[in-house]
mmCIF file of C-alpha atoms and ligand atoms in Angstrom:
data_model
loop_
_atom_site.group_PDB
_atom_site.id
_atom_site.type_symbol
_atom_site.label_atom_id
_atom_site.label_comp_id
_atom_site.label_asym_id
_atom_site.label_seq_id
_atom_site.Cartn_x
_atom_site.Cartn_y
_atom_site.Cartn_z
ATOM 1 C CA MET A 1 -151.222 -58.017 6.120
ATOM 2 C CA MET A 2 -149.865 -59.825 3.569
ATOM 3 C CA SER A 3 -152.797 -60.433 0.738
ATOM 4 C CA ARG A 4 -154.080 -63.701 0.246
ATOM 5 C CA PHE A 5 -154.159 -63.258 -3.402
ATOM 6 C CA LEU A 6 -150.283 -62.821 -3.580
ATOM 7 C CA HIS A 7 -148.600 -66.098 -5.417
ATOM 8 C CA ALA A 8 -147.190 -68.469 -2.636
ATOM 9 C CA SER A 9 -143.738 -68.494 -4.311
ATOM 10 C CA LYS A 10 -143.500 -64.339 -3.409
ATOM 11 C CA HIS A 11 -144.791 -65.124 0.404
ATOM 12 C CA ASN A 12 -141.117 -65.181 1.667
ATOM 13 C CA LEU A 13 -140.113 -62.110 -0.586
ATOM 14 C CA LYS A 14 -137.915 -59.251 1.203
ATOM 15 C CA ALA A 15 -138.730 -56.610 -0.804
ATOM 16 C CA TYR A 16 -135.680 -53.951 -1.044
ATOM 17 C CA VAL A 17 -136.321 -50.985 1.065
ATOM 18 C CA PRO A 18 -134.565 -47.898 -0.529
ATOM 19 C CA GLY A 19 -133.621 -45.095 2.014
ATOM 20 C CA GLU A 20 -135.847 -42.606 3.325
ATOM 21 C CA GLN A 21 -137.078 -39.728 0.912
ATOM 22 C CA PRO A 22 -138.767 -37.435 3.728
ATOM 23 C CA ARG A 23 -141.413 -34.834 2.869
ATOM 24 C CA GLY A 24 -142.686 -32.580 5.527
ATOM 25 C CA ARG A 25 -139.342 -31.612 7.712
ATOM 26 C CA LYS A 26 -136.409 -30.500 5.981
ATOM 27 C CA TYR A 27 -133.309 -32.676 6.742
ATOM 28 C CA ILE A 28 -129.484 -32.412 5.392
ATOM 29 C CA LYS A 29 -129.855 -35.122 3.280
ATOM 30 C CA LEU A 30 -126.848 -37.124 3.585
ATOM 31 C CA ASN A 31 -128.931 -41.089 3.071
ATOM 32 C CA THR A 32 -129.185 -41.943 -1.087
ATOM 33 C CA ASN A 33 -126.143 -40.726 -2.383
ATOM 34 C CA GLU A 34 -127.539 -38.248 -4.517
ATOM 35 C CA SER A 35 -125.552 -35.213 -5.645
ATOM 36 C CA PRO A 36 -125.711 -32.044 -3.678
ATOM 37 C CA PHE A 37 -125.053 -30.153 -7.210
ATOM 38 C CA PRO A 38 -128.352 -29.273 -9.539
ATOM 39 C CA PRO A 39 -128.146 -30.775 -12.971
ATOM 40 C CA SER A 40 -126.431 -28.803 -15.592
ATOM 41 C CA PRO A 41 -128.048 -25.454 -16.940
ATOM 42 C CA GLU A 42 -128.421 -27.084 -20.263
ATOM 43 C CA VAL A 43 -130.421 -29.943 -18.541
ATOM 44 C CA GLN A 44 -132.952 -27.318 -16.683
ATOM 45 C CA ASN A 45 -133.284 -25.901 -19.866
ATOM 46 C CA CYS A 46 -134.132 -28.718 -22.037
ATOM 47 C CA LEU A 47 -137.850 -29.201 -20.954
ATOM 48 C CA THR A 48 -139.224 -26.825 -23.203
ATOM 49 C CA ALA A 49 -142.841 -26.030 -23.553
ATOM 50 C CA GLU A 50 -142.476 -27.678 -27.235
ATOM 51 C CA VAL A 51 -140.581 -30.976 -25.774
ATOM 52 C CA MET A 52 -143.721 -31.012 -23.095
ATOM 53 C CA ALA A 53 -146.117 -30.906 -26.040
ATOM 54 C CA GLU A 54 -144.273 -33.965 -27.543
ATOM 55 C CA ASN A 55 -145.311 -36.571 -24.555
ATOM 56 C CA ARG A 56 -148.324 -36.942 -26.988
ATOM 57 C CA LEU A 57 -146.478 -39.513 -28.359
ATOM 58 C CA TYR A 58 -144.543 -42.542 -26.932
ATOM 59 C CA PRO A 59 -140.894 -42.199 -26.811
ATOM 60 C CA ASP A 60 -138.452 -43.884 -28.899
ATOM 61 C CA PRO A 61 -137.665 -47.324 -27.556
ATOM 62 C CA GLU A 62 -134.508 -47.665 -28.978
ATOM 63 C CA MET A 63 -133.273 -44.053 -27.291
ATOM 64 C CA THR A 64 -131.487 -43.718 -30.378
ATOM 65 C CA ALA A 65 -130.018 -40.075 -29.753
ATOM 66 C CA LEU A 66 -129.130 -41.226 -26.148
ATOM 67 C CA ARG A 67 -127.474 -44.361 -27.330
ATOM 68 C CA GLU A 68 -125.478 -42.485 -30.063
ATOM 69 C CA LEU A 69 -124.054 -39.719 -27.997
ATOM 70 C CA LEU A 70 -122.978 -42.401 -25.028
ATOM 71 C CA ALA A 71 -121.629 -44.792 -27.533
ATOM 72 C CA LYS A 72 -119.457 -41.554 -29.480
ATOM 73 C CA LYS A 73 -118.491 -40.678 -25.237
ATOM 74 C CA LEU A 74 -117.678 -44.371 -24.657
ATOM 75 C CA CYS A 75 -116.074 -45.094 -28.251
ATOM 76 C CA VAL A 76 -118.284 -47.786 -28.912
ATOM 77 C CA SER A 77 -121.000 -49.096 -31.116
ATOM 78 C CA PRO A 78 -124.721 -47.869 -30.353
ATOM 79 C CA LYS A 79 -125.332 -51.686 -30.876
ATOM 80 C CA MET A 80 -123.399 -51.882 -27.590
ATOM 81 C CA ILE A 81 -125.442 -49.810 -25.732
ATOM 82 C CA MET A 82 -128.859 -50.024 -23.991
ATOM 83 C CA VAL A 83 -130.192 -47.698 -21.558
ATOM 84 C CA GLY A 84 -133.030 -48.234 -18.607
ATOM 85 C CA ASN A 85 -135.052 -46.403 -16.425
ATOM 86 C CA GLY A 86 -132.218 -45.906 -13.939
ATOM 87 C CA SER A 87 -129.839 -48.825 -13.493
ATOM 88 C CA ASP A 88 -131.925 -50.350 -11.121
ATOM 89 C CA ASP A 89 -133.868 -51.305 -14.290
ATOM 90 C CA ILE A 90 -130.834 -52.547 -15.935
ATOM 91 C CA LEU A 91 -129.774 -54.629 -13.128
ATOM 92 C CA ASN A 92 -132.884 -56.330 -12.839
ATOM 93 C CA THR A 93 -133.088 -57.159 -16.955
ATOM 94 C CA ALA A 94 -129.942 -58.647 -16.452
ATOM 95 C CA PHE A 95 -130.433 -60.381 -13.677
ATOM 96 C CA LEU A 96 -133.390 -61.860 -15.717
ATOM 97 C CA ALA A 97 -131.622 -62.382 -19.001
ATOM 98 C CA PHE A 98 -128.462 -63.637 -17.780
ATOM 99 C CA ALA A 99 -129.281 -66.298 -14.582
ATOM 100 C CA GLY A 100 -131.256 -69.058 -14.376
ATOM 101 C CA GLU A 101 -131.381 -73.082 -13.559
ATOM 102 C CA GLU A 102 -127.967 -74.068 -13.306
ATOM 103 C CA THR A 103 -126.679 -70.673 -13.759
ATOM 104 C CA PRO A 104 -126.710 -69.253 -10.409
ATOM 105 C CA VAL A 105 -125.565 -65.567 -9.400
ATOM 106 C CA ALA A 106 -122.374 -64.451 -7.261
ATOM 107 C CA PHE A 107 -122.059 -61.320 -5.143
ATOM 108 C CA PRO A 108 -120.683 -59.964 -2.114
ATOM 109 C CA ASP A 109 -122.249 -60.445 1.177
ATOM 110 C CA ILE A 110 -122.027 -56.913 2.014
ATOM 111 C CA THR A 111 -122.833 -54.738 -0.968
ATOM 112 C CA TYR A 112 -125.731 -52.888 -3.008
ATOM 113 C CA GLY A 113 -128.964 -54.648 -1.317
ATOM 114 C CA PHE A 114 -131.062 -54.825 -4.751
ATOM 115 C CA TYR A 115 -128.143 -57.919 -5.718
ATOM 116 C CA LYS A 116 -130.092 -60.309 -3.313
ATOM 117 C CA VAL A 117 -133.565 -59.020 -4.010
ATOM 118 C CA TYR A 118 -133.282 -59.595 -7.526
ATOM 119 C CA ALA A 119 -132.109 -63.073 -7.264
ATOM 120 C CA ASP A 120 -135.108 -63.985 -4.810
ATOM 121 C CA LEU A 121 -137.203 -62.629 -7.166
ATOM 122 C CA TYR A 122 -136.549 -64.852 -9.963
ATOM 123 C CA GLN A 123 -135.396 -68.065 -7.311
ATOM 124 C CA LEU A 124 -131.861 -67.778 -8.725
ATOM 125 C CA GLU A 125 -129.362 -69.940 -6.521
ATOM 126 C CA LYS A 126 -126.965 -67.571 -4.822
ATOM 127 C CA LYS A 127 -123.531 -67.381 -4.127
ATOM 128 C CA ILE A 128 -122.912 -65.101 -1.402
ATOM 129 C CA ILE A 129 -119.297 -64.187 -1.208
ATOM 130 C CA PRO A 130 -117.907 -62.717 2.077
ATOM 131 C CA LEU A 131 -115.879 -59.380 2.132
ATOM 132 C CA ARG A 132 -112.773 -60.080 3.353
ATOM 133 C CA GLU A 133 -111.692 -58.625 7.144
ATOM 134 C CA ASP A 134 -111.049 -55.390 6.170
ATOM 135 C CA PHE A 135 -114.294 -55.426 3.747
ATOM 136 C CA ARG A 136 -112.589 -55.693 0.624
ATOM 137 C CA ILE A 137 -113.683 -57.631 -2.284
ATOM 138 C CA ASP A 138 -110.670 -60.142 -2.638
ATOM 139 C CA ALA A 139 -111.060 -60.917 -6.730
ATOM 140 C CA SER A 140 -109.604 -64.318 -6.439
ATOM 141 C CA ASP A 141 -112.764 -65.635 -4.648
ATOM 142 C CA TYR A 142 -114.537 -64.673 -8.082
ATOM 143 C CA PHE A 143 -112.218 -66.949 -10.393
ATOM 144 C CA SER A 144 -114.364 -69.880 -12.076
ATOM 145 C CA LEU A 145 -117.932 -69.797 -10.346
ATOM 146 C CA ASP A 146 -120.069 -70.887 -13.086
ATOM 147 C CA SER A 147 -122.230 -68.109 -12.373
ATOM 148 C CA LEU A 148 -123.143 -64.737 -13.287
ATOM 149 C CA ILE A 149 -121.038 -62.369 -11.194
ATOM 150 C CA ALA A 150 -122.433 -59.091 -10.051
ATOM 151 C CA ILE A 151 -119.775 -56.598 -8.002
ATOM 152 C CA ALA A 152 -120.507 -52.834 -7.741
ATOM 153 C CA ASN A 153 -116.855 -51.230 -8.398
ATOM 154 C CA PRO A 154 -116.581 -49.358 -6.261
ATOM 155 C CA ASN A 155 -118.537 -51.599 -3.703
ATOM 156 C CA ALA A 156 -121.437 -49.712 -1.837
ATOM 157 C CA PRO A 157 -121.944 -49.304 0.803
ATOM 158 C CA THR A 158 -117.851 -49.448 1.269
ATOM 159 C CA GLY A 159 -116.880 -47.497 -1.475
ATOM 160 C CA ILE A 160 -113.604 -50.046 -1.932
ATOM 161 C CA ALA A 161 -112.693 -49.814 -5.478
ATOM 162 C CA LEU A 162 -110.847 -53.309 -7.145
ATOM 163 C CA THR A 163 -108.615 -52.327 -9.687
ATOM 164 C CA LEU A 164 -108.737 -52.744 -13.181
ATOM 165 C CA GLY A 165 -106.235 -55.868 -13.026
ATOM 166 C CA GLU A 166 -108.585 -57.820 -10.819
ATOM 167 C CA ILE A 167 -111.606 -57.142 -12.545
ATOM 168 C CA GLU A 168 -109.572 -58.397 -15.620
ATOM 169 C CA ARG A 169 -108.582 -61.845 -14.088
ATOM 170 C CA ILE A 170 -112.083 -62.249 -12.828
ATOM 171 C CA LEU A 171 -113.661 -62.058 -16.448
ATOM 172 C CA GLN A 172 -110.461 -64.233 -17.983
ATOM 173 C CA THR A 173 -111.789 -67.125 -15.147
ATOM 174 C CA ASN A 174 -115.320 -66.681 -16.119
ATOM 175 C CA PRO A 175 -115.272 -66.810 -19.930
ATOM 176 C CA ASP A 176 -118.899 -68.555 -20.280
ATOM 177 C CA HIS A 177 -120.492 -66.019 -17.791
ATOM 178 C CA VAL A 178 -121.392 -62.773 -17.393
ATOM 179 C CA VAL A 179 -119.777 -60.434 -15.338
ATOM 180 C CA LEU A 180 -121.150 -57.549 -14.216
ATOM 181 C CA ILE A 181 -119.724 -54.463 -12.940
ATOM 182 C CA ASP A 182 -121.817 -51.983 -11.605
ATOM 183 C CA GLU A 183 -120.265 -48.619 -11.956
ATOM 184 C CA ALA A 184 -122.823 -46.180 -9.998
ATOM 185 C CA TYR A 185 -119.876 -44.711 -8.416
ATOM 186 C CA VAL A 186 -117.042 -44.940 -10.603
ATOM 187 C CA ALA A 187 -116.775 -41.451 -11.390
ATOM 188 C CA PHE A 188 -115.526 -40.509 -7.858
ATOM 189 C CA GLY A 189 -111.914 -42.371 -8.584
ATOM 190 C CA ALA A 190 -112.329 -45.639 -9.475
ATOM 191 C CA ASP A 191 -111.280 -47.191 -12.870
ATOM 192 C CA SER A 192 -114.091 -47.935 -15.365
ATOM 193 C CA ALA A 193 -113.766 -51.239 -16.787
ATOM 194 C CA LEU A 194 -114.879 -49.680 -19.960
ATOM 195 C CA PRO A 195 -111.466 -50.234 -21.958
ATOM 196 C CA LEU A 196 -112.153 -54.212 -21.330
ATOM 197 C CA LEU A 197 -114.860 -54.035 -23.485
ATOM 198 C CA LYS A 198 -112.846 -54.802 -26.307
ATOM 199 C CA ASP A 199 -111.806 -57.737 -25.137
ATOM 200 C CA TYR A 200 -114.158 -59.530 -23.198
ATOM 201 C CA GLU A 201 -117.682 -60.559 -24.890
ATOM 202 C CA ASN A 202 -118.775 -61.347 -21.234
ATOM 203 C CA LEU A 203 -118.222 -58.023 -19.533
ATOM 204 C CA LEU A 204 -121.750 -55.871 -18.662
ATOM 205 C CA VAL A 205 -120.816 -52.389 -17.570
ATOM 206 C CA VAL A 206 -123.943 -50.507 -15.875
ATOM 207 C CA ARG A 207 -124.129 -47.047 -14.937
ATOM 208 C CA THR A 208 -126.093 -44.592 -13.678
ATOM 209 C CA PHE A 209 -126.843 -40.579 -14.423
ATOM 210 C CA SER A 210 -128.246 -40.591 -10.627
ATOM 211 C CA LYS A 211 -124.895 -39.550 -8.567
ATOM 212 C CA SER A 212 -122.056 -37.953 -10.729
ATOM 213 C CA ARG A 213 -124.854 -36.430 -13.163
ATOM 214 C CA SER A 214 -126.936 -35.142 -10.748
ATOM 215 C CA LEU A 215 -130.324 -36.665 -12.152
ATOM 216 C CA ALA A 216 -131.883 -39.392 -9.715
ATOM 217 C CA GLY A 217 -134.979 -38.267 -9.685
ATOM 218 C CA ALA A 218 -135.016 -38.443 -14.046
ATOM 219 C CA ARG A 219 -134.361 -42.692 -13.623
ATOM 220 C CA LEU A 220 -131.768 -42.733 -15.800
ATOM 221 C CA GLY A 221 -129.038 -45.870 -16.207
ATOM 222 C CA PHE A 222 -127.234 -47.548 -18.961
ATOM 223 C CA ALA A 223 -125.565 -50.673 -19.756
ATOM 224 C CA ALA A 224 -122.341 -51.669 -21.972
ATOM 225 C CA GLY A 225 -121.426 -54.577 -22.715
ATOM 226 C CA SER A 226 -121.309 -57.048 -26.198
ATOM 227 C CA GLU A 227 -123.792 -56.448 -29.053
ATOM 228 C CA PRO A 228 -124.548 -60.402 -27.968
ATOM 229 C CA LEU A 229 -125.355 -59.169 -24.186
ATOM 230 C CA ILE A 230 -126.925 -56.369 -25.128
ATOM 231 C CA GLU A 231 -129.184 -58.153 -27.701
ATOM 232 C CA GLY A 232 -130.032 -60.246 -24.654
ATOM 233 C CA LEU A 233 -131.036 -57.767 -22.294
ATOM 234 C CA ASN A 234 -133.276 -55.805 -25.144
ATOM 235 C CA ARG A 235 -134.694 -59.370 -25.577
ATOM 236 C CA ILE A 236 -136.035 -59.293 -21.804
ATOM 237 C CA ARG A 237 -136.842 -55.323 -21.825
ATOM 238 C CA TYR A 238 -138.966 -55.532 -25.218
ATOM 239 C CA SER A 239 -140.770 -58.534 -23.429
ATOM 240 C CA ILE A 240 -141.458 -56.077 -20.361
ATOM 241 C CA ASN A 241 -141.558 -52.577 -21.466
ATOM 242 C CA PRO A 242 -140.172 -51.416 -24.509
ATOM 243 C CA TYR A 243 -141.005 -47.636 -23.520
ATOM 244 C CA ASN A 244 -139.029 -47.724 -20.590
ATOM 245 C CA VAL A 245 -137.358 -44.715 -20.357
ATOM 246 C CA SER A 246 -139.844 -41.236 -20.961
ATOM 247 C CA ARG A 247 -139.618 -39.116 -23.517
ATOM 248 C CA LEU A 248 -138.050 -36.732 -20.952
ATOM 249 C CA ALA A 249 -135.522 -38.515 -19.229
ATOM 250 C CA GLN A 250 -134.221 -39.189 -22.704
ATOM 251 C CA ARG A 251 -133.966 -35.374 -23.544
ATOM 252 C CA ALA A 252 -132.780 -34.179 -20.197
ATOM 253 C CA GLY A 253 -129.820 -37.719 -20.541
ATOM 254 C CA GLU A 254 -129.087 -36.094 -23.888
ATOM 255 C CA ALA A 255 -128.806 -32.292 -22.433
ATOM 256 C CA ALA A 256 -126.463 -34.057 -19.632
ATOM 257 C CA LEU A 257 -123.917 -35.402 -22.127
ATOM 258 C CA TYR A 258 -123.692 -32.247 -23.273
ATOM 259 C CA SER A 259 -122.364 -31.108 -20.015
ATOM 260 C CA ASP A 260 -119.027 -32.722 -18.869
ATOM 261 C CA ALA A 261 -117.488 -29.722 -18.311
ATOM 262 C CA TYR A 262 -119.802 -28.869 -15.400
ATOM 263 C CA TYR A 263 -120.156 -32.724 -13.999
ATOM 264 C CA VAL A 264 -116.491 -33.130 -13.810
ATOM 265 C CA ALA A 265 -116.025 -29.608 -11.884
ATOM 266 C CA ASN A 266 -119.140 -30.891 -9.081
ATOM 267 C CA VAL A 267 -117.298 -34.352 -9.299
ATOM 268 C CA LYS A 268 -114.059 -32.924 -8.395
ATOM 269 C CA GLU A 269 -115.682 -30.601 -6.050
ATOM 270 C CA ILE A 270 -116.920 -33.782 -4.133
ATOM 271 C CA CYS A 271 -114.433 -35.547 -4.127
ATOM 272 C CA ARG A 272 -112.296 -32.382 -2.140
ATOM 273 C CA ILE A 273 -115.114 -32.166 0.332
ATOM 274 C CA ARG A 274 -114.942 -36.395 0.506
ATOM 275 C CA GLU A 275 -111.317 -36.149 1.768
ATOM 276 C CA ASN A 276 -111.314 -33.284 4.028
ATOM 277 C CA THR A 277 -114.616 -34.871 5.595
ATOM 278 C CA LYS A 278 -112.763 -38.078 5.843
ATOM 279 C CA THR A 279 -109.628 -36.056 7.783
ATOM 280 C CA ALA A 280 -112.090 -34.395 10.004
ATOM 281 C CA LEU A 281 -114.210 -37.852 11.370
ATOM 282 C CA GLU A 282 -110.171 -39.626 11.799
ATOM 283 C CA ALA A 283 -109.536 -36.961 14.081
ATOM 284 C CA MET A 284 -112.574 -37.336 16.003
ATOM 285 C CA GLY A 285 -111.647 -41.391 15.929
ATOM 286 C CA PHE A 286 -113.536 -42.742 13.298
ATOM 287 C CA GLU A 287 -111.936 -45.631 11.598
ATOM 288 C CA VAL A 288 -113.174 -44.281 7.980
ATOM 289 C CA LEU A 289 -112.985 -47.049 5.347
ATOM 290 C CA PRO A 290 -110.862 -45.681 2.048
ATOM 291 C CA SER A 291 -113.458 -44.248 -0.164
ATOM 292 C CA LYS A 292 -113.451 -43.848 -3.980
ATOM 293 C CA SER A 293 -117.691 -43.135 -4.439
ATOM 294 C CA ASN A 294 -119.450 -39.800 -3.293
ATOM 295 C CA PHE A 295 -119.863 -41.658 0.157
ATOM 296 C CA LEU A 296 -117.941 -42.335 3.521
ATOM 297 C CA PHE A 297 -118.572 -45.634 5.375
ATOM 298 C CA THR A 298 -117.233 -45.051 8.987
ATOM 299 C CA ARG A 299 -117.683 -46.186 12.502
ATOM 300 C CA LYS A 300 -116.159 -45.427 15.924
ATOM 301 C CA ALA A 301 -115.329 -48.018 18.929
ATOM 302 C CA GLY A 302 -117.961 -47.728 21.431
ATOM 303 C CA CYS A 303 -120.689 -45.641 19.296
ATOM 304 C CA GLU A 304 -123.671 -47.577 18.178
ATOM 305 C CA GLY A 305 -123.985 -46.902 14.224
ATOM 306 C CA GLU A 306 -128.368 -47.310 14.820
ATOM 307 C CA LYS A 307 -128.126 -44.768 17.731
ATOM 308 C CA LEU A 308 -125.574 -42.272 15.744
ATOM 309 C CA TYR A 309 -128.057 -42.537 13.261
ATOM 310 C CA SER A 310 -131.027 -41.557 15.164
ATOM 311 C CA LYS A 311 -129.222 -39.043 17.240
ATOM 312 C CA LEU A 312 -128.405 -37.144 14.158
ATOM 313 C CA LYS A 313 -131.519 -37.862 12.605
ATOM 314 C CA GLU A 314 -132.943 -35.895 15.903
ATOM 315 C CA ARG A 315 -131.134 -33.097 14.836
ATOM 316 C CA GLY A 316 -132.199 -32.984 11.306
ATOM 317 C CA ILE A 317 -129.591 -34.718 9.225
ATOM 318 C CA LEU A 318 -130.109 -37.808 7.512
ATOM 319 C CA VAL A 319 -127.582 -40.876 7.308
ATOM 320 C CA ARG A 320 -128.240 -44.022 6.655
ATOM 321 C CA HIS A 321 -127.714 -47.203 9.414
ATOM 322 C CA PHE A 322 -127.816 -51.092 7.985
ATOM 323 C CA SER A 323 -129.090 -53.458 10.561
ATOM 324 C CA GLN A 324 -126.644 -56.392 9.136
ATOM 325 C CA ALA A 325 -124.114 -58.590 10.713
ATOM 326 C CA ARG A 326 -120.618 -57.436 10.452
ATOM 327 C CA ILE A 327 -121.849 -53.381 9.282
ATOM 328 C CA SER A 328 -124.363 -52.479 12.067
ATOM 329 C CA ASP A 329 -121.729 -50.543 14.036
ATOM 330 C CA PHE A 330 -121.036 -47.803 10.796
ATOM 331 C CA ILE A 331 -123.208 -45.365 9.340
ATOM 332 C CA ARG A 332 -122.861 -44.446 5.467
ATOM 333 C CA VAL A 333 -122.863 -40.623 4.908
ATOM 334 C CA THR A 334 -123.326 -38.801 1.486
ATOM 335 C CA VAL A 335 -120.688 -36.450 0.467
ATOM 336 C CA GLY A 336 -122.753 -33.203 0.720
ATOM 337 C CA SER A 337 -121.841 -29.657 0.159
ATOM 338 C CA GLU A 338 -119.341 -28.068 1.988
ATOM 339 C CA GLY A 339 -122.090 -26.451 4.096
ATOM 340 C CA ASP A 340 -123.765 -29.651 4.243
ATOM 341 C CA MET A 341 -120.336 -31.394 5.932
ATOM 342 C CA ARG A 342 -119.556 -28.572 8.255
ATOM 343 C CA ILE A 343 -123.063 -29.154 10.043
ATOM 344 C CA PHE A 344 -122.812 -32.584 9.763
ATOM 345 C CA LEU A 345 -119.185 -32.631 11.664
ATOM 346 C CA GLU A 346 -120.355 -30.103 14.091
ATOM 347 C CA ASN A 347 -123.216 -32.415 15.012
ATOM 348 C CA VAL A 348 -121.274 -35.649 15.005
ATOM 349 C CA LYS A 349 -118.933 -33.999 17.457
ATOM 350 C CA SER A 350 -121.914 -32.939 19.917
ATOM 351 C CA VAL A 351 -123.386 -36.230 19.711
ATOM 352 C CA ILE A 352 -120.207 -38.429 20.648
ATOM 353 C CA GLU A 353 -119.564 -35.945 23.486
HETATM 354 N N1 PMP B 1 -126.109 -49.926 -7.908
HETATM 355 C C1 PMP B 1 -125.747 -49.476 -6.953
HETATM 356 C C2 PMP B 1 -124.598 -49.616 -6.256
HETATM 357 C C3 PMP B 1 -126.392 -48.396 -6.032
HETATM 358 O O1 PMP B 1 -125.691 -48.099 -5.038
HETATM 359 C C4 PMP B 1 -127.553 -47.836 -6.646
HETATM 360 C C5 PMP B 1 -127.971 -46.460 -5.668
HETATM 361 N N2 PMP B 1 -129.269 -47.008 -5.010
HETATM 362 C C6 PMP B 1 -128.321 -48.352 -7.885
HETATM 363 C C7 PMP B 1 -127.530 -49.101 -8.269
HETATM 364 C C8 PMP B 1 -129.221 -47.807 -8.488
HETATM 365 O O2 PMP B 1 -129.295 -46.632 -9.077
HETATM 366 P P1 PMP B 1 -130.095 -45.645 -10.263
HETATM 367 O O3 PMP B 1 -131.271 -46.633 -10.390
HETATM 368 O O4 PMP B 1 -130.677 -44.780 -9.431
HETATM 369 O O5 PMP B 1 -129.650 -45.911 -11.461
#
């Protein structure tokens, strides 16, 4: 029942529905694109009793240590970095900062579901741009839009990536608006737009520690952009919650940045398992979109996506299904460990038989 206290402007708001985080029954969890690997040993050992005791004090609202590490890694100034409570926090702040009256927000019809939710929450005008027939983004659909543009690269839930050249054309044709490139999954094979930062003041790159750095539970993301964009984001952040990232998360993030070799090896392994899983699904007659992410988006003619999702769930395997036009016959499967994928494939085989 809707609270009579909820303001009328929010009565039609459809909140984001996150993927299930099951309690109780133990599932093979392939539904929210987490890493099958634990955080690095450095991360696992960084939360000492001493660090815990420091929680008496508020965290550094500037996240200085973390930003300096990130800046060094990305070869930019720390003034070009803002850290958030997951990349969702960054996206929220960016939608508030860079769109509003007379500045709509543009994004694909099939993409990360939160873009629409933020747009509706802030009552922004939306320009929803259909993916092409083959589920690709056509960059030319985003030229000269007079809008904030939000594009996930690779896109979710398709996994398909744009080239840097295509992103650069979007930046060039929208010089007076922010182009937000959400790189949640970029480590798994797409080209990052970070090298374009030096030439485009309107580029905001959004990244997360949730996927390739195995830290979904810590809630850590960041934005990299020109100093004016980061100043704008910080103005919003300091107007809502300057302590948006806990001491513990900041510590874990710093440790994660000292563990590159560990994470690079994990990403390589996930990509290898992804390609093997794709081949196995294709051998069973599935169509699998070309993924540059840590998930596969797949369907089989004559096989309902929702049914496949439910049958797999009954068998203890959680994948994601979206009841949305054009993609309701697909399931999205996070690439898990080799063992997880073996069990997933065995069960898919017996379900379709
Ligand atoms: N962007 C995309 C495209 C995503 O799929 C997700 C994960 N659901 C996020 C951003 C948010 O991730 P997080 O808040 O964990 O950084």
